[in-house]
mmCIF file of C-alpha atoms in Angstrom:
data_model
loop_
_atom_site.group_PDB
_atom_site.id
_atom_site.type_symbol
_atom_site.label_atom_id
_atom_site.label_comp_id
_atom_site.label_asym_id
_atom_site.label_seq_id
_atom_site.Cartn_x
_atom_site.Cartn_y
_atom_site.Cartn_z
ATOM 1 C CA MET A 1 96.760 119.871 86.269
ATOM 2 C CA SER A 2 94.135 119.170 89.475
ATOM 3 C CA LYS A 3 94.595 120.188 92.845
ATOM 4 C CA LEU A 4 94.701 116.586 93.958
ATOM 5 C CA GLY A 5 97.038 115.951 90.978
ATOM 6 C CA ASN A 6 99.338 118.663 92.417
ATOM 7 C CA ILE A 7 99.232 117.364 95.704
ATOM 8 C CA GLY A 8 100.310 113.879 94.395
ATOM 9 C CA ALA A 9 103.228 115.216 92.495
ATOM 10 C CA LYS A 10 104.424 117.008 95.265
ATOM 11 C CA LEU A 11 103.882 113.931 97.695
ATOM 12 C CA HIS A 12 105.789 111.853 95.326
ATOM 13 C CA ARG A 13 108.767 114.275 95.098
ATOM 14 C CA GLY A 14 109.213 114.832 98.794
ATOM 15 C CA GLU A 15 108.255 118.400 98.960
ATOM 16 C CA VAL A 16 105.127 117.743 101.085
ATOM 17 C CA SER A 17 104.596 114.874 103.758
ATOM 18 C CA TYR A 18 102.763 113.607 106.240
ATOM 19 C CA ASP A 19 104.016 111.771 109.024
ATOM 20 C CA PHE A 20 101.764 108.370 108.353
ATOM 21 C CA ILE A 21 104.490 106.083 110.410
ATOM 22 C CA GLY A 22 105.311 108.857 113.014
ATOM 23 C CA LYS A 23 101.351 108.694 113.870
ATOM 24 C CA ARG A 24 101.455 104.868 114.135
ATOM 25 C CA LYS A 25 100.032 104.668 117.646
ATOM 26 C CA VAL A 26 97.260 106.485 116.510
ATOM 27 C CA TRP A 27 96.011 104.259 113.693
ATOM 28 C CA PHE A 28 96.545 101.306 115.946
ATOM 29 C CA THR A 29 94.510 102.715 118.539
ATOM 30 C CA VAL A 30 91.569 103.373 116.116
ATOM 31 C CA SER A 31 91.869 99.867 114.186
ATOM 32 C CA LEU A 32 91.723 97.935 118.008
ATOM 33 C CA ILE A 33 88.753 100.016 118.858
ATOM 34 C CA LEU A 34 87.069 98.690 115.457
ATOM 35 C CA VAL A 35 88.048 95.292 115.963
ATOM 36 C CA ALA A 36 86.883 95.142 119.667
ATOM 37 C CA VAL A 37 83.416 96.563 118.441
ATOM 38 C CA SER A 38 83.364 94.149 115.853
ATOM 39 C CA VAL A 39 84.521 91.404 118.533
ATOM 40 C CA ILE A 40 81.710 92.585 120.619
ATOM 41 C CA GLY A 41 79.284 92.485 117.983
ATOM 42 C CA LEU A 42 79.969 89.042 117.261
ATOM 43 C CA ALA A 43 79.555 87.728 121.299
ATOM 44 C CA VAL A 44 76.496 89.981 121.536
ATOM 45 C CA ARG A 45 74.222 89.663 118.309
ATOM 46 C CA GLY A 46 76.291 87.035 116.298
ATOM 47 C CA LEU A 47 76.018 86.523 112.583
ATOM 48 C CA ALA A 48 72.278 86.002 110.957
ATOM 49 C CA LEU A 49 73.333 82.988 108.882
ATOM 50 C CA GLY A 50 71.295 82.103 105.743
ATOM 51 C CA ILE A 51 69.399 79.336 104.863
ATOM 52 C CA GLU A 52 72.355 77.694 103.186
ATOM 53 C CA PHE A 53 74.105 77.797 106.490
ATOM 54 C CA LYS A 54 71.684 76.990 108.963
ATOM 55 C CA GLY A 55 69.174 75.094 107.114
ATOM 56 C CA GLY A 56 65.398 75.828 106.151
ATOM 57 C CA THR A 57 62.679 75.670 103.903
ATOM 58 C CA GLU A 58 62.087 77.464 100.529
ATOM 59 C CA TYR A 59 58.963 78.021 98.606
ATOM 60 C CA GLN A 60 58.777 79.088 95.125
ATOM 61 C CA THR A 61 55.807 79.851 92.958
ATOM 62 C CA SER A 62 54.777 81.789 89.630
ATOM 63 C CA VAL A 63 53.305 85.347 90.539
ATOM 64 C CA ALA A 64 52.887 88.520 88.641
ATOM 65 C CA VAL A 65 55.523 90.564 90.622
ATOM 66 C CA THR A 66 54.574 94.114 91.660
ATOM 67 C CA ASP A 67 56.016 96.687 93.669
ATOM 68 C CA SER A 68 54.051 95.216 96.991
ATOM 69 C CA THR A 69 55.153 91.404 96.400
ATOM 70 C CA ILE A 70 57.608 91.447 98.716
ATOM 71 C CA ASP A 71 55.943 92.934 101.512
ATOM 72 C CA ASP A 72 52.399 90.808 100.748
ATOM 73 C CA PHE A 73 53.985 87.706 100.960
ATOM 74 C CA GLY A 74 56.049 88.325 104.044
ATOM 75 C CA ASN A 75 52.820 89.437 105.699
ATOM 76 C CA ALA A 76 50.887 86.540 104.600
ATOM 77 C CA VAL A 77 53.532 84.349 105.946
ATOM 78 C CA LYS A 78 54.077 85.912 109.136
ATOM 79 C CA ALA A 79 50.445 85.893 109.665
ATOM 80 C CA THR A 80 50.395 81.787 109.759
ATOM 81 C CA ASN A 81 52.172 82.236 113.443
ATOM 82 C CA ALA A 82 54.031 78.998 112.855
ATOM 83 C CA GLN A 83 56.366 78.128 115.406
ATOM 84 C CA ASP A 84 60.144 79.624 115.583
ATOM 85 C CA LEU A 85 59.287 80.837 111.845
ATOM 86 C CA GLY A 86 61.160 83.859 112.682
ATOM 87 C CA ASP A 87 61.851 86.536 109.610
ATOM 88 C CA PRO A 88 61.005 85.247 106.004
ATOM 89 C CA VAL A 89 63.192 86.096 103.221
ATOM 90 C CA VAL A 90 61.086 86.940 100.249
ATOM 91 C CA THR A 91 62.866 87.700 97.004
ATOM 92 C CA THR A 92 61.556 87.957 93.369
ATOM 93 C CA VAL A 93 63.010 85.829 90.392
ATOM 94 C CA GLY A 94 62.598 87.767 87.325
ATOM 95 C CA SER A 95 58.947 89.532 86.625
ATOM 96 C CA ASP A 96 57.067 86.349 87.319
ATOM 97 C CA LYS A 97 58.187 84.235 90.326
ATOM 98 C CA VAL A 98 58.420 84.761 93.926
ATOM 99 C CA ARG A 99 60.621 82.848 96.333
ATOM 100 C CA ILE A 100 60.144 82.724 100.208
ATOM 101 C CA GLN A 101 62.847 81.341 102.730
ATOM 102 C CA THR A 102 61.950 80.245 106.224
ATOM 103 C CA ARG A 103 63.701 78.657 109.246
ATOM 104 C CA PRO A 104 63.275 74.655 109.458
ATOM 105 C CA LEU A 105 59.609 73.778 110.356
ATOM 106 C CA SER A 106 57.685 70.994 111.326
ATOM 107 C CA GLN A 107 55.493 69.419 108.781
ATOM 108 C CA ASP A 108 52.238 70.975 109.616
ATOM 109 C CA ASP A 109 53.668 74.298 109.775
ATOM 110 C CA ILE A 110 55.084 74.072 106.455
ATOM 111 C CA THR A 111 51.797 73.200 105.126
ATOM 112 C CA LYS A 112 50.407 76.335 106.569
ATOM 113 C CA VAL A 113 53.064 78.386 105.011
ATOM 114 C CA ARG A 114 52.447 76.661 101.770
ATOM 115 C CA THR A 115 48.849 77.116 101.845
ATOM 116 C CA ALA A 116 49.143 80.923 102.766
ATOM 117 C CA ILE A 117 51.560 81.557 99.827
ATOM 118 C CA ALA A 118 49.184 79.569 97.410
ATOM 119 C CA GLN A 119 46.319 82.056 98.659
ATOM 120 C CA GLN A 120 48.483 85.157 98.072
ATOM 121 C CA ALA A 121 49.611 84.140 94.677
ATOM 122 C CA GLY A 122 46.241 82.797 93.841
ATOM 123 C CA VAL A 123 47.272 79.524 92.841
ATOM 124 C CA GLN A 124 46.649 75.973 94.134
ATOM 125 C CA PRO A 125 48.826 74.757 97.140
ATOM 126 C CA ASN A 126 50.416 72.020 94.650
ATOM 127 C CA GLN A 127 51.332 74.864 92.713
ATOM 128 C CA VAL A 128 53.996 75.993 95.193
ATOM 129 C CA SER A 129 57.132 74.141 95.039
ATOM 130 C CA THR A 130 58.889 73.581 98.369
ATOM 131 C CA SER A 131 62.633 72.415 99.186
ATOM 132 C CA GLN A 132 64.243 71.699 102.188
ATOM 133 C CA ILE A 133 67.918 72.234 103.136
ATOM 134 C CA GLY A 134 69.289 70.427 105.703
ATOM 135 C CA ALA A 135 71.452 72.094 108.703
ATOM 136 C CA SER A 136 74.195 69.430 108.071
ATOM 137 C CA TRP A 137 74.555 70.239 104.356
ATOM 138 C CA GLY A 138 75.038 74.032 105.584
ATOM 139 C CA ASP A 139 77.790 73.154 108.180
ATOM 140 C CA GLN A 140 79.687 71.655 105.163
ATOM 141 C CA ILE A 141 79.243 74.779 103.039
ATOM 142 C CA ALA A 142 80.470 76.908 106.533
ATOM 143 C CA ASN A 143 83.259 74.507 106.803
ATOM 144 C CA LYS A 144 84.652 74.576 103.379
ATOM 145 C CA ALA A 145 84.384 78.680 103.165
ATOM 146 C CA VAL A 146 86.588 78.499 106.311
ATOM 147 C CA LEU A 147 88.931 76.039 104.634
ATOM 148 C CA ALA A 148 89.092 78.433 101.522
ATOM 149 C CA LEU A 149 89.959 81.342 103.430
ATOM 150 C CA ILE A 150 92.624 79.583 105.660
ATOM 151 C CA VAL A 151 94.207 78.195 102.008
ATOM 152 C CA PHE A 152 93.968 81.572 100.909
ATOM 153 C CA LEU A 153 96.002 83.211 103.757
ATOM 154 C CA VAL A 154 98.636 80.566 103.865
ATOM 155 C CA LEU A 155 98.952 81.264 99.878
ATOM 156 C CA VAL A 156 99.277 84.915 100.505
ATOM 157 C CA PHE A 157 101.707 84.442 103.213
ATOM 158 C CA LEU A 158 104.210 82.331 100.836
ATOM 159 C CA VAL A 159 103.825 84.555 97.737
ATOM 160 C CA ILE A 160 104.379 87.697 99.477
ATOM 161 C CA TRP A 161 107.450 85.769 101.369
ATOM 162 C CA ILE A 162 108.993 84.819 97.904
ATOM 163 C CA TYR A 163 108.367 87.982 96.235
ATOM 164 C CA PHE A 164 109.861 90.469 98.842
ATOM 165 C CA ARG A 165 112.284 88.126 100.327
ATOM 166 C CA GLU A 166 111.214 89.197 103.780
ATOM 167 C CA SER A 167 108.711 87.202 106.241
ATOM 168 C CA LYS A 168 108.061 90.653 108.160
ATOM 169 C CA ALA A 169 106.037 91.563 105.190
ATOM 170 C CA SER A 170 104.282 88.752 104.783
ATOM 171 C CA MET A 171 103.329 89.153 108.476
ATOM 172 C CA ALA A 172 102.212 92.487 108.166
ATOM 173 C CA ALA A 173 99.958 91.642 104.994
ATOM 174 C CA ILE A 174 98.424 88.727 106.716
ATOM 175 C CA ILE A 175 97.554 90.627 110.272
ATOM 176 C CA ALA A 176 96.061 93.460 107.834
ATOM 177 C CA LEU A 177 93.982 90.978 106.252
ATOM 178 C CA LEU A 178 92.674 89.396 109.065
ATOM 179 C CA HIS A 179 92.155 93.055 110.436
ATOM 180 C CA ASP A 180 89.843 93.500 107.448
ATOM 181 C CA VAL A 181 88.031 90.650 107.507
ATOM 182 C CA LEU A 182 87.191 90.684 111.371
ATOM 183 C CA ILE A 183 85.673 94.559 110.618
ATOM 184 C CA THR A 184 83.778 93.281 107.764
ATOM 185 C CA VAL A 185 82.083 90.486 109.187
ATOM 186 C CA GLY A 186 81.494 92.462 112.656
ATOM 187 C CA VAL A 187 79.601 94.974 110.374
ATOM 188 C CA TYR A 188 77.377 92.279 109.328
ATOM 189 C CA ALA A 189 76.834 91.251 112.706
ATOM 190 C CA LEU A 190 75.858 94.629 113.831
ATOM 191 C CA ILE A 191 73.666 95.566 110.950
ATOM 192 C CA GLY A 192 71.919 91.958 110.890
ATOM 193 C CA PHE A 193 72.377 91.362 107.381
ATOM 194 C CA ASP A 194 72.092 87.596 106.551
ATOM 195 C CA VAL A 195 75.175 85.916 105.487
ATOM 196 C CA THR A 196 75.385 84.065 102.427
ATOM 197 C CA PRO A 197 77.568 82.285 100.119
ATOM 198 C CA ALA A 198 77.080 85.496 98.176
ATOM 199 C CA THR A 199 78.643 87.099 101.688
ATOM 200 C CA VAL A 200 81.556 84.627 101.339
ATOM 201 C CA ILE A 201 82.434 85.637 97.904
ATOM 202 C CA GLY A 202 82.334 89.081 98.452
ATOM 203 C CA VAL A 203 84.916 88.639 101.413
ATOM 204 C CA LEU A 204 87.335 86.790 99.506
ATOM 205 C CA THR A 205 86.912 89.246 96.707
ATOM 206 C CA ILE A 206 87.725 92.233 99.122
ATOM 207 C CA LEU A 207 91.048 90.268 100.519
ATOM 208 C CA GLY A 208 92.386 89.928 97.045
ATOM 209 C CA TYR A 209 91.646 94.037 96.594
ATOM 210 C CA SER A 210 93.088 94.916 99.960
ATOM 211 C CA LEU A 211 96.035 92.517 99.148
ATOM 212 C CA TYR A 212 96.582 94.449 95.847
ATOM 213 C CA ASP A 213 96.861 97.608 97.546
ATOM 214 C CA THR A 214 99.122 96.307 100.089
ATOM 215 C CA VAL A 215 101.810 95.126 97.585
ATOM 216 C CA VAL A 216 101.886 98.157 95.746
ATOM 217 C CA VAL A 217 102.702 99.864 99.039
ATOM 218 C CA PHE A 218 105.199 97.440 100.075
ATOM 219 C CA ASP A 219 106.882 97.594 96.275
ATOM 220 C CA LYS A 220 107.309 101.141 96.984
ATOM 221 C CA ILE A 221 109.179 100.543 100.286
ATOM 222 C CA ARG A 222 111.357 98.324 98.559
ATOM 223 C CA GLU A 223 112.439 100.248 96.086
ATOM 224 C CA ASN A 224 113.006 103.128 98.914
ATOM 225 C CA THR A 225 114.915 101.094 101.267
ATOM 226 C CA ARG A 226 117.185 99.498 98.963
ATOM 227 C CA GLY A 227 120.767 99.662 100.309
ATOM 228 C CA ILE A 228 119.495 101.690 102.969
ATOM 229 C CA THR A 229 121.952 100.194 105.934
ATOM 230 C CA GLY A 230 124.767 101.424 103.854
ATOM 231 C CA SER A 231 124.156 105.101 104.654
ATOM 232 C CA ASN A 232 123.125 107.281 107.371
ATOM 233 C CA ARG A 233 120.703 109.887 105.677
ATOM 234 C CA PHE A 234 117.409 108.276 106.786
ATOM 235 C CA THR A 235 115.844 105.322 108.852
ATOM 236 C CA TYR A 236 113.442 102.757 107.886
ATOM 237 C CA SER A 237 110.603 104.341 109.488
ATOM 238 C CA ASP A 238 111.493 107.516 107.212
ATOM 239 C CA ALA A 239 111.662 105.446 104.044
ATOM 240 C CA THR A 240 108.454 103.566 104.713
ATOM 241 C CA ASN A 241 106.658 107.024 105.152
ATOM 242 C CA LEU A 242 107.825 108.375 102.143
ATOM 243 C CA ALA A 243 106.676 105.421 100.206
ATOM 244 C CA VAL A 244 103.097 105.912 101.528
ATOM 245 C CA ASN A 245 103.229 109.569 100.607
ATOM 246 C CA GLN A 246 104.072 108.405 97.310
ATOM 247 C CA THR A 247 101.208 105.830 97.190
ATOM 248 C CA VAL A 248 98.591 107.585 99.222
ATOM 249 C CA VAL A 249 96.827 109.589 95.948
ATOM 250 C CA ARG A 250 96.813 106.428 94.125
ATOM 251 C CA SER A 251 95.102 104.558 96.873
ATOM 252 C CA ILE A 252 92.703 107.387 97.148
ATOM 253 C CA ASN A 253 91.837 107.358 93.510
ATOM 254 C CA THR A 254 91.157 103.506 92.912
ATOM 255 C CA THR A 255 89.292 103.384 96.102
ATOM 256 C CA LEU A 256 86.641 106.212 95.504
ATOM 257 C CA ILE A 257 86.419 104.749 91.941
ATOM 258 C CA ALA A 258 85.602 100.927 93.115
ATOM 259 C CA LEU A 259 83.272 102.161 96.084
ATOM 260 C CA MET A 260 81.227 104.321 93.483
ATOM 261 C CA PRO A 261 79.685 101.540 91.810
ATOM 262 C CA VAL A 262 79.577 98.950 94.800
ATOM 263 C CA GLY A 263 78.087 101.912 96.752
ATOM 264 C CA SER A 264 75.257 102.115 93.735
ATOM 265 C CA ILE A 265 74.483 98.353 94.139
ATOM 266 C CA LEU A 266 74.412 98.109 97.737
ATOM 267 C CA VAL A 267 71.812 101.073 97.536
ATOM 268 C CA VAL A 268 69.536 99.041 94.805
ATOM 269 C CA GLY A 269 69.896 95.798 96.426
ATOM 270 C CA THR A 270 69.031 97.438 100.033
ATOM 271 C CA VAL A 271 66.604 100.225 98.917
ATOM 272 C CA VAL A 272 64.920 98.812 95.666
ATOM 273 C CA LEU A 273 64.826 95.046 96.013
ATOM 274 C CA GLY A 274 65.113 94.393 99.612
ATOM 275 C CA THR A 275 66.927 91.337 100.142
ATOM 276 C CA GLY A 276 68.636 88.802 98.091
ATOM 277 C CA PRO A 277 72.344 87.875 97.395
ATOM 278 C CA LEU A 278 72.981 91.203 95.407
ATOM 279 C CA LYS A 279 72.521 93.094 98.839
ATOM 280 C CA ASP A 280 74.971 90.519 100.548
ATOM 281 C CA LEU A 281 77.455 90.938 98.057
ATOM 282 C CA SER A 282 77.187 94.540 97.927
ATOM 283 C CA LEU A 283 77.874 94.833 101.502
ATOM 284 C CA ALA A 284 80.661 92.945 102.025
ATOM 285 C CA LEU A 285 82.483 94.483 99.261
ATOM 286 C CA PHE A 286 81.778 98.061 100.148
ATOM 287 C CA VAL A 287 82.696 97.696 103.497
ATOM 288 C CA GLY A 288 85.594 95.584 103.072
ATOM 289 C CA ILE A 289 87.394 97.743 100.139
ATOM 290 C CA ALA A 290 87.010 100.938 102.396
ATOM 291 C CA VAL A 291 88.664 98.946 105.367
ATOM 292 C CA GLY A 292 91.305 97.654 102.974
ATOM 293 C CA ALA A 293 92.319 100.976 101.765
ATOM 294 C CA TYR A 294 92.587 101.894 105.348
ATOM 295 C CA SER A 295 94.589 98.955 106.171
ATOM 296 C CA SER A 296 96.942 98.966 103.298
ATOM 297 C CA VAL A 297 97.739 103.048 104.163
ATOM 298 C CA PHE A 298 97.678 103.203 107.466
ATOM 299 C CA ILE A 299 98.138 99.484 109.340
ATOM 300 C CA ALA A 300 100.309 97.706 107.045
ATOM 301 C CA PRO A 301 103.054 99.622 106.088
ATOM 302 C CA ALA A 302 103.417 100.555 109.859
ATOM 303 C CA LEU A 303 103.487 97.170 111.098
ATOM 304 C CA LEU A 304 106.093 96.522 108.493
ATOM 305 C CA ALA A 305 108.292 99.418 109.879
ATOM 306 C CA THR A 306 107.692 98.352 113.389
ATOM 307 C CA PHE A 307 109.073 95.036 112.288
ATOM 308 C CA LYS A 308 111.882 96.014 110.715
ATOM 309 C CA GLU A 309 112.563 98.671 113.379
ATOM 310 C CA ARG A 310 113.606 95.807 115.904
ATOM 311 C CA GLU A 311 116.386 94.350 113.629
ATOM 312 C CA PRO A 312 119.890 94.978 114.894
ATOM 313 C CA GLY A 313 121.116 96.409 111.957
ATOM 314 C CA MET A 314 118.082 98.950 111.666
ATOM 315 C CA GLN A 315 118.423 99.834 115.108
ATOM 316 C CA ALA A 316 122.291 100.890 114.390
ATOM 317 C CA LEU A 317 121.089 102.685 111.563
ATOM 318 C CA ARG A 318 118.265 104.641 113.415
ATOM 319 C CA ARG A 319 121.506 105.801 115.805
ATOM 320 C CA ARG A 320 123.560 106.840 113.356
ATOM 321 C CA VAL A 321 120.663 108.867 111.488
ATOM 322 C CA LEU A 322 119.735 110.328 114.662
ATOM 323 C CA ALA A 323 123.283 111.332 115.661
ATOM 324 C CA LYS A 324 123.990 112.966 112.243
ATOM 325 C CA ARG A 325 120.833 114.817 112.740
ATOM 326 C CA ALA A 326 121.784 116.523 116.535
ATOM 327 C CA GLN A 327 125.003 117.245 114.737
ATOM 328 C CA GLN A 328 123.389 119.122 112.280
ATOM 329 C CA SER A 329 121.009 120.940 114.551
ATOM 330 C CA GLY A 330 123.576 122.136 116.716
ATOM 331 C CA SER A 331 125.567 123.138 113.691
ATOM 332 C CA ALA A 332 122.447 125.150 112.483
ATOM 333 C CA ALA A 333 122.093 126.456 116.113
ATOM 334 C CA VAL A 334 125.632 128.084 115.804
ATOM 335 C CA THR A 335 124.954 129.659 112.719
ATOM 336 C CA GLY A 336 121.449 130.572 113.055
ATOM 337 C CA GLU A 337 120.326 128.508 110.360
ATOM 338 C CA PRO A 338 117.353 126.009 110.084
ATOM 339 C CA ALA A 339 118.125 122.463 110.788
ATOM 340 C CA ALA A 340 118.482 120.016 107.560
ATOM 341 C CA ALA A 341 115.296 118.649 106.643
ATOM 342 C CA LEU A 342 114.420 115.155 104.775
ATOM 343 C CA VAL A 343 113.117 115.079 101.450
ATOM 344 C CA GLY A 344 113.047 112.547 98.914
ATOM 345 C CA GLY A 345 111.470 111.310 95.820
ATOM 346 C CA GLY A 346 111.637 108.712 92.981
ATOM 347 C CA GLY A 347 112.808 106.024 95.115
ATOM 348 C CA THR A 348 115.347 108.046 96.971
ATOM 349 C CA ALA A 349 116.000 110.472 99.963
ATOM 350 C CA THR A 350 118.576 113.258 100.598
ATOM 351 C CA VAL A 351 119.503 115.416 103.251
ATOM 352 C CA VAL A 352 119.372 119.062 102.515
ATOM 353 C CA ARG A 353 121.015 121.449 104.607
ATOM 354 C CA PRO A 354 121.270 125.207 104.234
ATOM 355 C CA GLN A 355 124.471 126.933 103.008
ATOM 356 C CA ASP A 356 127.178 127.039 105.082
ATOM 357 C CA ARG A 357 128.382 130.383 106.241
ATOM 358 C CA PRO A 358 131.620 131.530 106.912
ATOM 359 C CA LYS A 359 132.244 132.154 110.774
ATOM 360 C CA ALA A 360 133.649 135.658 111.659
ATOM 361 C CA GLY A 361 137.095 136.189 111.294
ATOM 362 C CA THR A 362 137.599 133.424 108.644
ATOM 363 C CA PRO A 363 139.143 134.212 104.934
ATOM 364 C CA VAL A 364 136.832 134.178 102.140
ATOM 365 C CA ALA A 365 137.903 132.384 99.072
ATOM 366 C CA SER A 366 138.632 134.780 96.101
ATOM 367 C CA SER A 367 139.216 133.968 92.440
ATOM 368 C CA ARG A 368 142.397 136.507 92.931
ATOM 369 C CA PRO A 369 145.899 135.388 94.306
ATOM 370 C CA VAL A 370 146.454 136.714 97.353
ATOM 371 C CA LYS A 371 149.468 138.266 98.955
ATOM 372 C CA SER A 372 150.618 138.308 102.325
ATOM 373 C CA THR A 373 152.018 141.521 103.943
ATOM 374 C CA GLY A 374 153.965 139.857 107.079
ATOM 375 C CA SER A 375 152.506 137.994 110.035
ATOM 376 C CA ALA A 376 151.288 141.535 111.430
ATOM 377 C CA GLY A 377 149.543 142.553 108.419
ATOM 378 C CA ARG A 378 146.428 141.211 107.122
ATOM 379 C CA PRO A 379 146.566 139.521 103.560
ATOM 380 C CA GLN A 380 145.458 141.781 101.059
ATOM 381 C CA PRO A 381 144.802 140.588 97.157
ATOM 382 C CA SER A 382 147.502 141.586 94.854
ATOM 383 C CA ARG A 383 146.674 144.473 92.482
ATOM 384 C CA LYS A 384 148.337 145.732 89.169
ATOM 385 C CA PRO A 385 150.189 149.221 89.350
ATOM 386 C CA ARG A 386 148.467 152.085 88.170
ATOM 387 C CA SER A 387 150.350 152.338 85.074
ATOM 388 C CA LYS A 388 149.282 148.977 83.713
ATOM 389 C CA ARG A 389 145.880 149.367 84.732
ATOM 390 C CA GLY A 390 143.358 149.393 81.865
ATOM 391 C CA LYS A 391 141.248 152.337 81.336
#
């Protein structure tokens, strides 16, 4: 078995444990910083909306695509000095077509850009097709994207509530999902990548991935906390922390496996192709998968434990557990033994105590009968007469 596999087995059995839930304030602080940076990026730089959302003009023509096609056509369009041109988006379609997208332009500027593209491609201007996308159509696309996100979150809340029969689990999952979306969108604002319909698809995809990982952890928490109020062995946070330790290796493995191909697509879309829907989709997937794995391990379980620990029943359980541990610590101090430790595995937890040592002056149990010699004497084990002892 590999080293990571050995660690995973020990984590699952409770032999090794990291205090994920106990350090929840650290994780919450990190998330608040990331969210604050994302909000600042959105407020200062904003999102670079693609032509599908803000409207514009698209040009297409046939040309033999080479390694310098994107740069050549981009420079040719910029040389027209059209008003409010911005940074044109140039992509290749197959090996024989190029597509250029610009901001909304006046009719005269559209003609100038069309002529420049035709000269660069070596064709007549009438062989360059143009199509204009209105801003109203882009607003409709944006509204439908927001509506799809809202419907998705509502359905997620209801499904988790029905499955776990716990509204607090739904609240924790929704907060974690919003955390993932906000950070992913903030990265787009800070980097300056165009937000296109492919970006929306990527965001909705990573929400499903993050939700799946969170539900796996929550299911283990439910298994560990079944009937927890009827015992005084461990608190809800203890059981939650055990569940996170039991699933963390699985989360790491699935995340790395998912990030490797997505990272390859991101490199190809950014370095090789330079622009296009492949780059927009892969960035949303890469950032979303990484942030989703983080939230499913560090944020969602900690939120659930925080919500549950506020319940009166869980507070009473916590007081009983702490009182019992304090009593065990006091007993251990008298006997000189280490305090009891909480371990768990397979969905259960057990308080493991050191062997009780007898106190000084306490008779020790023996398998032989004990005969008393009177109130002044010490009890002695009965022995056979010498004549009857075996040789």
